[in-house]
Tab-separated table of C-alpha atoms and ligand atoms in Angstrom:
chain	number	residue	atom	x	y	z
A	81	MET	CA	74.217	-71.643	-146.988
A	82	SER	CA	71.798	-70.935	-143.982
A	83	PHE	CA	72.588	-68.733	-141.421
A	84	SER	CA	70.558	-66.393	-138.874
A	85	THR	CA	71.112	-62.886	-138.354
A	86	ILE	CA	70.920	-60.767	-135.048
A	87	ILE	CA	70.989	-56.904	-135.446
A	88	LEU	CA	71.832	-54.606	-132.660
A	89	ALA	CA	70.344	-50.995	-132.277
A	90	ALA	CA	69.221	-50.451	-128.830
A	91	GLY	CA	71.857	-48.033	-127.862
A	92	LYS	CA	71.150	-44.135	-127.452
A	93	GLY	CA	73.577	-42.996	-129.517
A	94	THR	CA	74.578	-39.939	-126.371
A	95	ARG	CA	77.078	-38.633	-129.354
A	96	MET	CA	74.220	-38.134	-131.297
A	97	LYS	CA	72.996	-35.493	-129.363
A	98	SER	CA	69.642	-35.974	-130.502
A	99	SER	CA	66.503	-36.272	-129.036
A	100	LEU	CA	66.017	-39.262	-132.057
A	101	PRO	CA	66.997	-42.737	-131.561
A	102	LYS	CA	70.438	-43.681	-133.402
A	103	VAL	CA	69.359	-46.056	-136.012
A	104	LEU	CA	66.324	-43.712	-137.584
A	105	HIS	CA	68.833	-40.855	-138.407
A	106	ALA	CA	68.374	-40.930	-141.700
A	107	VAL	CA	71.599	-42.121	-144.569
A	108	CYS	CA	70.094	-41.011	-148.081
A	109	GLY	CA	66.217	-40.907	-147.383
A	110	ARG	CA	65.957	-43.790	-145.776
A	111	PRO	CA	66.769	-45.036	-141.318
A	112	MET	CA	69.718	-46.208	-141.331
A	113	ILE	CA	68.817	-49.219	-139.539
A	114	ASP	CA	67.251	-50.132	-142.919
A	115	TYR	CA	70.651	-50.657	-144.575
A	116	PRO	CA	71.921	-53.958	-143.033
A	117	LEU	CA	68.464	-55.500	-142.638
A	118	ILE	CA	67.817	-54.481	-146.250
A	119	GLU	CA	71.384	-56.346	-147.156
A	120	ALA	CA	71.236	-59.599	-144.843
A	121	LYS	CA	68.018	-60.410	-146.641
A	122	LYS	CA	69.583	-60.089	-150.074
A	123	ALA	CA	72.280	-62.426	-148.434
A	124	GLY	CA	69.270	-64.699	-147.985
A	125	THR	CA	69.382	-64.768	-143.933
A	126	LYS	CA	66.672	-67.213	-142.368
A	127	GLU	CA	65.517	-64.846	-139.695
A	128	ILE	CA	66.338	-61.193	-138.396
A	129	ILE	CA	66.748	-60.576	-134.855
A	130	VAL	CA	66.525	-56.986	-134.093
A	131	VAL	CA	68.206	-55.813	-130.050
A	132	ILE	CA	65.566	-52.444	-129.211
A	133	GLY	CA	66.191	-50.382	-126.083
A	134	HIS	CA	66.517	-46.775	-126.904
A	135	GLY	CA	63.522	-45.299	-128.565
A	136	ALA	CA	62.325	-49.158	-129.148
A	137	GLU	CA	58.787	-48.255	-129.938
A	138	ALA	CA	59.793	-45.981	-132.418
A	139	VAL	CA	62.445	-48.374	-133.985
A	140	LYS	CA	59.734	-51.344	-134.133
A	141	ALA	CA	57.283	-48.730	-135.690
A	142	SER	CA	59.472	-47.973	-138.310
A	143	LEU	CA	60.318	-51.799	-139.207
A	144	LYS	CA	57.459	-53.361	-139.000
A	145	GLU	CA	57.508	-56.565	-137.539
A	146	GLU	CA	57.158	-59.384	-140.606
A	147	GLY	CA	57.811	-63.122	-141.181
A	148	GLN	CA	61.576	-63.473	-140.442
A	149	LEU	CA	62.012	-60.201	-138.781
A	150	SER	CA	61.260	-60.081	-134.638
A	151	PHE	CA	61.958	-57.443	-131.802
A	152	ILE	CA	64.155	-58.369	-128.888
A	153	ILE	CA	63.670	-55.274	-125.602
A	154	GLN	CA	66.705	-54.558	-124.078
A	155	GLU	CA	65.715	-52.854	-121.351
A	156	GLU	CA	69.347	-51.483	-119.597
A	157	GLN	CA	72.107	-51.286	-122.371
A	158	LEU	CA	75.051	-53.016	-120.734
A	159	GLY	CA	76.596	-53.583	-123.835
A	160	THR	CA	77.427	-55.216	-127.307
A	161	GLY	CA	77.322	-58.496	-125.219
A	162	HIS	CA	74.333	-58.670	-122.730
A	163	ALA	CA	72.122	-56.965	-126.097
A	164	VAL	CA	73.520	-60.393	-127.728
A	165	LYS	CA	72.892	-62.705	-124.737
A	166	ILE	CA	69.192	-61.721	-124.873
A	167	THR	CA	68.755	-63.242	-127.930
A	168	GLU	CA	69.379	-66.672	-127.254
A	169	ASN	CA	65.696	-67.964	-126.632
A	170	ALA	CA	64.741	-65.735	-129.737
A	171	ILE	CA	66.966	-67.723	-132.291
A	172	LYS	CA	65.544	-71.106	-133.727
A	173	ASP	CA	67.892	-72.826	-135.438
A	174	LYS	CA	71.238	-72.713	-132.902
A	175	ASP	CA	72.854	-74.597	-135.178
A	176	LEU	CA	73.571	-72.211	-137.660
A	177	PRO	CA	75.992	-69.767	-138.141
A	178	ILE	CA	74.883	-66.593	-136.545
A	179	VAL	CA	75.497	-63.311	-138.389
A	180	ILE	CA	75.750	-60.422	-135.514
A	181	LEU	CA	75.643	-56.916	-137.291
A	182	CYS	CA	75.256	-53.011	-136.053
A	183	GLY	CA	72.212	-50.891	-136.594
A	184	ASP	CA	74.581	-48.169	-136.721
A	185	ALA	CA	76.874	-48.797	-139.875
A	186	PRO	CA	74.712	-49.045	-142.815
A	187	LEU	CA	77.275	-49.271	-145.600
A	188	ILE	CA	77.500	-53.071	-145.031
A	189	ARG	CA	76.955	-54.714	-147.980
A	190	SER	CA	75.016	-58.058	-149.072
A	191	SER	CA	78.350	-59.830	-150.881
A	192	THR	CA	80.385	-58.759	-147.299
A	193	ILE	CA	77.628	-60.867	-145.773
A	194	SER	CA	77.724	-63.710	-147.453
A	195	ARG	CA	81.096	-64.101	-148.048
A	196	LEU	CA	81.744	-63.748	-144.409
A	197	VAL	CA	79.449	-66.751	-144.248
A	198	SER	CA	80.660	-68.713	-146.731
A	199	SER	CA	84.354	-68.189	-145.587
A	200	HIS	CA	83.536	-69.000	-141.774
A	201	ILE	CA	81.912	-72.536	-143.211
A	202	GLU	CA	85.261	-73.420	-145.344
A	203	ASN	CA	87.275	-72.970	-142.744
A	204	ARG	CA	85.331	-74.087	-140.456
A	205	ASN	CA	85.704	-70.908	-137.842
A	206	VAL	CA	83.812	-70.481	-134.404
A	207	VAL	CA	84.179	-67.328	-134.649
A	208	THR	CA	84.972	-64.876	-137.780
A	209	VAL	CA	85.858	-61.404	-137.371
A	210	LEU	CA	85.455	-58.979	-140.367
A	211	THR	CA	88.256	-56.836	-139.961
A	212	ALA	CA	89.637	-53.492	-142.162
A	213	ASP	CA	92.445	-51.316	-141.984
A	214	MET	CA	91.875	-47.560	-141.257
A	215	ASP	CA	93.295	-44.805	-141.764
A	216	ARG	CA	91.891	-43.309	-138.256
A	217	PRO	CA	91.348	-46.352	-136.444
A	218	ALA	CA	89.955	-44.065	-133.464
A	219	GLY	CA	87.147	-44.970	-131.969
A	220	TYR	CA	87.412	-48.872	-133.309
A	221	GLY	CA	88.177	-52.195	-131.207
A	222	ARG	CA	91.880	-52.848	-132.333
A	223	ILE	CA	92.787	-56.188	-134.055
A	224	ILE	CA	95.521	-57.827	-131.501
A	225	LYS	CA	96.687	-61.216	-133.274
A	226	ASP	CA	100.042	-63.603	-132.801
A	227	GLY	CA	101.238	-63.463	-136.011
A	228	SER	CA	98.373	-64.024	-138.321
A	229	GLU	CA	96.165	-65.330	-135.213
A	230	ILE	CA	93.729	-63.308	-133.656
A	231	ARG	CA	94.348	-62.946	-129.738
A	232	LYS	CA	91.908	-60.753	-129.189
A	233	ILE	CA	89.979	-56.792	-129.571
A	234	VAL	CA	90.643	-54.572	-127.163
A	235	GLU	CA	88.328	-51.324	-127.180
A	236	GLU	CA	89.314	-48.071	-127.792
A	237	LYS	CA	89.357	-47.083	-123.990
A	238	ASP	CA	91.113	-50.397	-122.613
A	239	ALA	CA	93.811	-49.864	-124.966
A	240	THR	CA	97.180	-49.092	-124.742
A	241	TYR	CA	99.586	-46.328	-126.545
A	242	GLU	CA	100.833	-49.707	-128.916
A	243	GLU	CA	97.509	-50.868	-129.185
A	244	LYS	CA	96.024	-47.723	-130.416
A	245	CYS	CA	99.028	-47.878	-132.901
A	246	ILE	CA	97.068	-50.865	-134.512
A	247	SER	CA	95.459	-50.225	-137.874
A	248	GLU	CA	93.561	-53.033	-138.411
A	249	VAL	CA	89.574	-52.675	-136.541
A	250	ASN	CA	86.791	-54.312	-135.868
A	251	SER	CA	84.133	-53.913	-137.550
A	252	GLY	CA	81.120	-55.114	-135.437
A	253	VAL	CA	80.449	-57.380	-137.664
A	254	TYR	CA	80.844	-61.305	-136.589
A	255	CYS	CA	79.759	-64.638	-137.846
A	256	VAL	CA	79.930	-67.399	-134.970
A	257	ASP	CA	78.477	-70.430	-134.591
A	258	GLY	CA	75.132	-70.662	-132.523
A	259	ARG	CA	75.730	-73.450	-129.702
A	260	PHE	CA	79.778	-71.685	-129.240
A	261	LEU	CA	78.426	-67.637	-129.025
A	262	PHE	CA	75.898	-69.014	-126.233
A	263	GLU	CA	78.200	-70.270	-123.813
A	264	ALA	CA	81.203	-68.374	-124.743
A	265	LEU	CA	78.789	-64.699	-123.486
A	266	LYS	CA	78.249	-66.700	-120.145
A	267	LYS	CA	81.835	-66.353	-119.570
A	268	VAL	CA	82.223	-62.354	-120.467
A	269	GLY	CA	82.339	-60.216	-117.488
A	270	SER	CA	82.144	-56.291	-117.076
A	271	ASN	CA	85.665	-55.387	-115.664
A	272	ASN	CA	86.480	-52.462	-118.441
A	273	ALA	CA	87.273	-49.177	-118.896
A	274	GLN	CA	82.914	-48.465	-119.424
A	275	GLY	CA	81.968	-51.093	-117.273
A	276	GLU	CA	80.163	-53.225	-120.209
A	277	TYR	CA	79.837	-56.282	-121.390
A	278	TYR	CA	81.394	-57.128	-124.415
A	279	LEU	CA	81.046	-58.675	-127.144
A	280	THR	CA	84.201	-58.542	-128.327
A	281	ASP	CA	85.609	-60.157	-125.506
A	282	ILE	CA	84.333	-63.961	-126.754
A	283	ILE	CA	87.096	-63.698	-128.950
A	284	ALA	CA	89.309	-64.016	-126.187
A	285	ILE	CA	87.535	-66.934	-124.787
A	286	CYS	CA	87.568	-68.721	-128.052
A	287	GLY	CA	91.751	-68.325	-128.322
A	288	ASP	CA	91.678	-69.483	-124.354
A	289	SER	CA	90.142	-72.663	-125.230
A	290	LYS	CA	91.701	-73.776	-128.513
A	291	LEU	CA	89.124	-72.890	-130.500
A	292	LYS	CA	89.605	-71.965	-133.569
A	293	VAL	CA	88.670	-67.659	-135.433
A	294	SER	CA	89.297	-65.938	-138.176
A	295	SER	CA	89.659	-62.425	-138.900
A	296	SER	CA	88.198	-61.470	-142.980
A	297	ARG	CA	89.845	-58.156	-143.699
A	298	LEU	CA	88.066	-56.007	-146.288
A	299	VAL	CA	89.443	-53.500	-148.662
A	300	ASP	CA	86.846	-51.263	-148.452
A	301	SER	CA	87.233	-50.171	-145.026
A	302	GLY	CA	84.420	-47.123	-145.914
A	303	GLU	CA	81.843	-50.584	-145.823
A	304	ILE	CA	82.582	-50.403	-141.648
A	305	LEU	CA	81.613	-46.999	-141.001
A	306	GLY	CA	80.421	-46.950	-137.509
A	307	ILE	CA	78.201	-44.122	-136.662
A	308	ASN	CA	78.393	-42.600	-133.812
A	309	SER	CA	78.252	-38.856	-134.057
A	310	ARG	CA	76.990	-36.529	-136.572
A	311	LYS	CA	80.272	-36.106	-138.173
A	312	ASP	CA	80.048	-39.960	-138.957
A	313	LEU	CA	76.456	-39.308	-140.279
A	314	ALA	CA	77.826	-37.125	-142.858
A	315	GLU	CA	79.953	-38.837	-144.437
A	316	ALA	CA	77.874	-42.206	-144.187
A	317	ASN	CA	75.752	-39.981	-146.501
A	318	ARG	CA	78.792	-38.734	-148.830
A	319	LEU	CA	79.801	-42.868	-148.706
A	320	MET	CA	76.061	-43.664	-150.214
A	321	ARG	CA	75.488	-40.979	-152.104
A	322	GLU	CA	78.580	-42.270	-153.641
A	323	ARG	CA	77.143	-45.522	-154.528
A	324	ILE	CA	74.292	-43.997	-155.281
A	325	THR	CA	75.774	-41.770	-158.478
A	326	ASP	CA	77.732	-44.705	-159.200
A	327	ARG	CA	75.255	-46.978	-159.840
A	328	LEU	CA	73.005	-44.278	-162.134
A	329	MET	CA	75.412	-43.515	-163.951
A	330	GLU	CA	76.598	-46.951	-164.757
A	331	GLY	CA	72.857	-46.996	-165.590
A	332	GLY	CA	73.018	-45.158	-168.147
A	333	VAL	CA	72.719	-41.708	-166.376
A	334	SER	CA	74.527	-38.553	-167.185
A	335	ILE	CA	75.377	-36.960	-163.635
A	336	LEU	CA	76.651	-33.832	-164.352
A	337	ASP	CA	78.590	-33.233	-160.985
A	338	PRO	CA	78.319	-36.525	-158.566
A	339	ASP	CA	79.490	-34.592	-155.627
A	340	ASN	CA	76.901	-31.905	-155.496
A	341	THR	CA	74.186	-34.337	-156.544
A	342	TYR	CA	71.569	-35.441	-153.624
A	343	ILE	CA	70.063	-38.681	-154.840
A	344	ASP	CA	68.311	-41.145	-152.083
A	345	SER	CA	69.051	-44.604	-152.347
A	346	GLY	CA	64.710	-45.263	-153.678
A	347	VAL	CA	65.237	-42.602	-156.425
A	348	GLU	CA	65.160	-44.758	-159.771
A	349	ILE	CA	66.038	-42.685	-163.065
A	350	GLY	CA	66.106	-43.749	-167.000
A	351	SER	CA	69.174	-43.582	-169.066
A	352	ASP	CA	69.872	-40.881	-171.128
A	353	ALA	CA	68.156	-38.567	-168.081
A	354	ILE	CA	70.735	-35.791	-167.320
A	355	ILE	CA	70.772	-34.408	-163.867
A	356	TYR	CA	72.041	-30.903	-163.066
A	357	PRO	CA	74.122	-30.412	-159.864
A	358	GLN	CA	72.284	-29.366	-156.526
A	359	ALA	CA	69.026	-31.291	-157.551
A	360	ARG	CA	67.566	-33.334	-155.138
A	361	LEU	CA	65.749	-36.807	-155.853
A	362	GLU	CA	64.184	-37.843	-152.553
A	363	GLY	CA	61.855	-40.732	-151.250
A	364	SER	CA	60.634	-43.064	-154.139
A	365	THR	CA	60.794	-40.707	-156.934
A	366	PHE	CA	61.094	-42.204	-160.459
A	367	ILE	CA	62.465	-40.519	-163.237
A	368	GLY	CA	61.679	-41.389	-166.730
A	369	ASN	CA	64.006	-42.045	-169.609
A	370	GLY	CA	65.313	-38.689	-171.073
A	371	CYS	CA	64.213	-36.659	-168.591
A	372	ILE	CA	66.568	-33.247	-167.498
A	373	ILE	CA	66.306	-32.409	-164.057
A	374	GLU	CA	68.174	-28.342	-163.835
A	375	THR	CA	69.773	-27.422	-160.926
A	376	GLY	CA	68.614	-27.029	-157.523
A	377	THR	CA	65.039	-29.287	-157.997
A	378	GLN	CA	63.829	-30.840	-155.938
A	379	ILE	CA	61.825	-33.950	-156.510
A	380	LYS	CA	60.029	-36.125	-153.493
A	381	ASP	CA	58.207	-39.148	-154.027
A	382	SER	CA	56.830	-38.330	-157.624
A	383	LYS	CA	57.035	-40.166	-160.871
A	384	ILE	CA	58.419	-38.055	-164.132
A	385	GLY	CA	57.833	-39.581	-168.059
A	386	ASP	CA	60.093	-39.854	-169.906
A	387	ASP	CA	61.307	-36.651	-172.036
A	388	SER	CA	60.322	-34.573	-169.135
A	389	HIS	CA	62.550	-31.068	-168.713
A	390	ILE	CA	62.138	-29.515	-165.179
A	391	LYS	CA	64.094	-26.693	-165.443
A	392	PRO	CA	65.904	-24.609	-162.410
A	393	TYR	CA	64.670	-24.389	-158.708
A	394	CYS	CA	61.430	-26.310	-158.908
A	395	VAL	CA	59.961	-28.159	-156.092
A	396	ILE	CA	58.006	-31.332	-156.954
A	397	SER	CA	56.017	-33.728	-154.240
A	398	GLU	CA	53.790	-37.071	-154.324
A	399	SER	CA	52.594	-36.394	-158.021
A	400	VAL	CA	52.732	-37.727	-160.890
A	401	LEU	CA	53.969	-35.865	-163.914
A	402	GLU	CA	53.564	-37.857	-167.705
A	403	GLY	CA	56.159	-38.264	-170.403
A	404	GLN	CA	58.001	-34.751	-172.129
A	405	THR	CA	55.508	-32.181	-169.674
A	406	THR	CA	57.971	-28.995	-169.085
A	407	VAL	CA	58.087	-27.427	-165.927
A	408	GLY	CA	59.414	-24.107	-164.459
A	409	PRO	CA	61.896	-21.849	-163.637
A	410	PHE	CA	60.647	-21.649	-160.048
A	411	ALA	CA	57.774	-23.808	-160.740
A	412	HIS	CA	56.144	-25.639	-157.274
A	413	ILE	CA	53.906	-28.528	-158.025
A	414	ARG	CA	52.835	-29.484	-154.326
A	415	PRO	CA	51.042	-33.704	-153.558
A	416	HIS	CA	48.768	-35.034	-155.564
A	417	SER	CA	48.788	-33.361	-158.855
A	418	HIS	CA	48.932	-34.642	-161.942
A	419	ILE	CA	50.272	-33.394	-164.934
A	420	LYS	CA	49.569	-34.963	-168.399
A	421	ARG	CA	51.491	-35.515	-171.554
A	422	LYS	CA	52.793	-32.438	-173.441
A	423	ALA	CA	51.574	-30.131	-170.754
A	424	LYS	CA	53.385	-27.452	-169.985
A	425	VAL	CA	53.846	-25.318	-166.055
A	426	GLY	CA	55.727	-21.893	-166.791
A	427	ASN	CA	57.496	-20.038	-163.991
A	428	PHE	CA	56.294	-19.090	-160.604
A	429	VAL	CA	53.089	-21.032	-160.920
A	430	GLU	CA	51.447	-23.370	-158.029
A	431	ILE	CA	50.089	-26.594	-158.578
A	432	LYS	CA	48.149	-27.782	-155.880
A	433	LYS	CA	46.106	-31.369	-156.061
A	434	SER	CA	44.726	-30.549	-159.542
A	435	VAL	CA	45.176	-32.678	-162.792
A	436	ILE	CA	46.130	-30.720	-165.866
A	437	ASP	CA	45.460	-32.639	-169.263
A	438	GLU	CA	47.302	-33.227	-172.248
A	439	GLY	CA	49.214	-30.066	-173.823
A	440	SER	CA	47.293	-27.380	-171.700
A	441	LYS	CA	49.956	-24.483	-171.011
A	442	VAL	CA	49.742	-22.867	-167.010
A	443	ASN	CA	52.846	-20.732	-168.098
A	444	HIS	CA	53.285	-17.807	-165.694
A	445	LEU	CA	52.778	-16.829	-161.998
A	446	SER	CA	49.284	-18.813	-161.792
A	447	TYR	CA	47.799	-20.201	-158.569
A	448	ILE	CA	46.119	-23.667	-159.518
A	449	GLY	CA	44.581	-25.208	-156.821
A	450	ASP	CA	42.073	-28.174	-155.957
A	451	SER	CA	40.699	-27.988	-159.715
A	452	GLU	CA	40.128	-30.077	-162.817
A	453	ILE	CA	41.516	-28.567	-166.709
A	454	GLY	CA	40.943	-30.472	-169.446
A	455	ARG	CA	43.108	-30.999	-172.462
A	456	ASP	CA	44.864	-28.103	-174.881
A	457	VAL	CA	43.466	-25.159	-172.121
A	458	ASN	CA	44.992	-21.756	-171.705
A	459	ILE	CA	45.260	-20.374	-168.194
A	460	GLY	CA	46.499	-16.737	-168.799
A	461	ALA	CA	49.408	-15.161	-166.761
A	462	GLY	CA	48.462	-14.023	-162.639
A	463	THR	CA	45.500	-17.017	-163.113
A	464	ILE	CA	44.079	-17.882	-159.836
A	465	THR	CA	41.549	-20.588	-157.920
A	466	CYS	CA	40.198	-18.959	-154.934
A	467	ASN	CA	39.929	-22.617	-153.818
A	468	TYR	CA	39.361	-21.655	-150.613
A	469	ASP	CA	36.689	-19.236	-148.466
A	470	GLY	CA	38.214	-19.984	-145.159
A	471	TYR	CA	36.480	-22.756	-144.197
A	472	ASN	CA	36.167	-25.749	-146.851
A	473	LYS	CA	38.254	-26.245	-150.180
A	474	PHE	CA	36.238	-26.234	-153.126
A	475	LYS	CA	36.839	-27.495	-156.788
A	476	THR	CA	37.885	-25.731	-160.207
A	477	THR	CA	36.533	-27.567	-163.655
A	478	ILE	CA	37.787	-26.336	-166.936
A	479	GLU	CA	37.105	-28.084	-169.526
A	480	ASP	CA	39.172	-28.942	-173.144
A	481	GLY	CA	40.129	-25.908	-175.259
A	482	ALA	CA	38.987	-22.863	-172.958
A	483	PHE	CA	41.320	-20.280	-172.571
A	484	ILE	CA	41.459	-17.866	-169.223
A	485	GLY	CA	42.915	-14.391	-170.024
A	486	SER	CA	45.727	-13.319	-167.486
A	487	GLY	CA	44.786	-12.286	-164.242
A	488	SER	CA	41.459	-13.570	-163.815
A	489	ASN	CA	39.763	-15.247	-160.374
A	490	LEU	CA	38.146	-18.292	-160.752
A	491	VAL	CA	35.942	-18.358	-157.670
A	492	ALA	CA	35.333	-22.267	-157.105
A	493	PRO	CA	33.110	-24.173	-156.925
A	494	VAL	CA	32.998	-23.010	-160.862
A	495	THR	CA	33.373	-24.560	-164.383
A	496	VAL	CA	33.929	-22.868	-167.016
A	497	GLY	CA	32.814	-24.734	-170.006
A	498	LYS	CA	34.519	-26.500	-173.457
A	499	GLY	CA	36.071	-23.868	-175.571
A	500	ALA	CA	35.035	-21.033	-173.793
A	501	ILE	CA	37.215	-17.497	-173.010
A	502	ILE	CA	37.817	-15.350	-170.029
A	503	GLY	CA	38.696	-12.035	-170.711
A	504	ALA	CA	41.400	-10.765	-169.270
A	505	GLY	CA	41.010	-9.532	-165.184
A	506	SER	CA	37.660	-11.299	-164.851
A	507	THR	CA	36.869	-12.427	-161.292
A	508	ILE	CA	34.594	-15.673	-162.492
A	509	THR	CA	31.731	-16.974	-159.767
A	510	LYS	CA	29.079	-18.494	-161.991
A	511	THR	CA	29.099	-21.500	-164.310
A	512	VAL	CA	30.597	-20.169	-167.843
A	513	ALA	CA	28.949	-22.301	-171.039
A	514	GLN	CA	30.543	-23.623	-172.870
A	515	ASP	CA	31.668	-21.600	-175.823
A	516	SER	CA	31.035	-18.551	-174.879
A	517	LEU	CA	33.257	-15.113	-173.363
A	518	ALA	CA	32.857	-14.514	-169.896
A	519	LEU	CA	34.072	-11.314	-169.051
A	520	THR	CA	33.182	-9.713	-165.513
A	521	ARG	CA	35.790	-6.354	-165.839
A	522	ALA	CA	34.898	-2.479	-165.799
A	523	ASP	CA	34.008	-1.063	-168.697
A	524	GLN	CA	37.068	1.332	-169.510
A	525	ARG	CA	36.466	5.373	-169.675
A	526	ALA	CA	38.787	7.702	-171.323
A	527	VAL	CA	39.694	11.794	-169.945
A	528	LYS	CA	40.923	13.072	-173.138
A	529	ASP	CA	44.449	15.266	-171.917
A	530	TRP	CA	43.421	14.400	-168.575
A	531	ALA	CA	47.077	13.765	-167.842
A	532	LYS	CA	48.199	16.488	-169.765
A	533	LYS	CA	46.424	18.857	-167.739
A	534	LYS	CA	47.731	16.677	-164.228
A	535	ARG	CA	51.411	17.570	-165.491
A	536	GLU	CA	51.266	21.167	-165.894
A	537	LYS	CA	49.313	22.247	-163.219
A	538	ALA	CA	52.252	20.272	-161.163
A	539	MET	CA	54.544	22.504	-162.925
A	540	GLU	CA	53.199	25.723	-161.837
A	541	LYS	CA	52.617	25.052	-158.082
A	542	ASP	CA	57.395	24.295	-158.857
B	54	UD1	C1	81.321	-51.656	-131.465
B	54	UD1	C2	83.062	-52.308	-130.887
B	54	UD1	C3	84.368	-52.649	-131.474
B	54	UD1	C4	83.921	-51.865	-132.779
B	54	UD1	C5	82.354	-50.907	-133.263
B	54	UD1	C6	82.843	-51.018	-134.986
B	54	UD1	C7	81.830	-53.642	-129.187
B	54	UD1	C8	82.403	-53.572	-127.205
B	54	UD1	N1	82.499	-52.615	-129.611
B	54	UD1	O1	82.333	-50.810	-130.808
B	54	UD1	O2	84.932	-53.158	-131.070
B	54	UD1	O3	85.146	-51.642	-133.355
B	54	UD1	O4	81.720	-51.153	-132.809
B	54	UD1	O5	81.324	-49.620	-135.287
B	54	UD1	O6	81.530	-54.499	-129.178
B	54	UD1	N2	73.970	-52.064	-128.693
B	54	UD1	C9	73.413	-52.559	-128.076
B	54	UD1	N3	73.098	-52.357	-127.037
B	54	UD1	C10	74.325	-52.123	-126.486
B	54	UD1	C11	75.348	-51.892	-126.697
B	54	UD1	C12	75.515	-51.234	-127.372
B	54	UD1	O7	71.927	-53.470	-129.177
B	54	UD1	O8	74.017	-52.750	-124.728
B	54	UD1	C13	74.186	-51.556	-130.048
B	54	UD1	C14	74.529	-50.666	-130.374
B	54	UD1	O9	72.814	-49.432	-130.825
B	54	UD1	C15	75.158	-50.340	-131.786
B	54	UD1	C16	76.215	-52.095	-131.340
B	54	UD1	O10	75.624	-52.011	-130.656
B	54	UD1	O11	74.183	-50.451	-132.543
B	54	UD1	C17	77.983	-50.858	-131.616
B	54	UD1	O12	77.399	-50.004	-130.200
B	54	UD1	P1	77.905	-49.370	-130.000
B	54	UD1	O13	78.156	-48.666	-128.691
B	54	UD1	O14	77.968	-47.935	-131.058
B	54	UD1	O15	79.578	-50.078	-130.031
B	54	UD1	P2	81.138	-49.559	-130.187
B	54	UD1	O16	81.897	-48.116	-129.320
B	54	UD1	O17	81.149	-48.186	-131.781
B	55	CA	CA1	79.885	-47.650	-133.153
């Protein structure tokens, strides 16, 4: 069941009111055009031709040309019929059926594409149109039938009142015989309300030539949602999110409030993980088995090992956390950090580009940047690695078993040796030898009864 695919993606998307080409707007963390592309590949397409125009360079850069994928530039967007017409020379094998998809309709499934192609072949159709019944068909082309036979497709702007009342709409997805397609497009004109060359006019041409055209009706009309506005974009995100959370829950993940959990399509989560409301898991994030991800936490392009616990309101990006780590609440783990097994990062702690080795603890209100922290190290509350002198960044090394007293400043570059202790409130600027104590705070002075005298003096004045 071999076929070629054309994806239409040259339009400006005027109604989005955006400087970004419409097909690059994100649906669950991916440019919307990625989805029809991925689904066409899954369904086994031989080649994919993407018609680009508006923002062509940006769209091309986002998709990366490779083996089965090529681009055709439509300089002027004269309509969907024109967009398909200019692919004629790019289609290698015109004896194969051609599937046409829209770059602005990301919810199409590979199974639907496969079904469309097989029904096209089995019924020996020249054109097979994917349709669905919409509660609110406004904006879509309507399917005009004569009995069960499809006669033509009428665009919203060209439709009569009676035609607008028809709820069966054109999905913008078709399977067409290659040879017929380009012959028919030669006959398509632009005499309509929009002055455009409509691809949909090939249906009426079929009827006129007594060639067989059928519609294949979808049950799930959500699958053909075309994105023309920001409102459609929000709806597509909602539908895609639902698919993602459904798939994860089927795989054994507990999602406490799926309607209020935001998980990108590239995210994988292991079984028995629990995801609390308002969590946001983005990019290519991987969450291991049995993890708990609490409310308001945002994790992007990171890997969290099994049985880790991320408490509320943490932000974690481009980092690796091994198994059984505990983070938060309110922790910020910035890119290129590596938190190893059983390590703990507590509340209001910021970690940047640092390694925290097994079993170490950074429990409260600290900043650890450009650092390498060994095993079983204890970093006291309010410790700051002073990694930046206004011009350059420097490294802090804290070796296994060291203890950093609260309120310490470690002025990088600096090394604290194995098992050393830093007294609370110290500012460390030189290497601290293994197993020694380093202390830089001033000695404490005591003035007996000073406070009492001050108080009495103040009261005399009153
Ligand atoms: C189109 C269909 C309509 C269908 C709807 C489904 C036509 C005439 N109408 O309408 O029947 O119900 O899709 O979503 O085909 N494009 C180009 N070059 C162009 C014009 C458009 O590449 O010159 C691309 C757009 O980028 C978009 C797709 O084709 O990805 C559809 O175009 P759009 O203008 O959104 O068509 P609709 O009005 O939605
Ligand atoms: Ca559209």
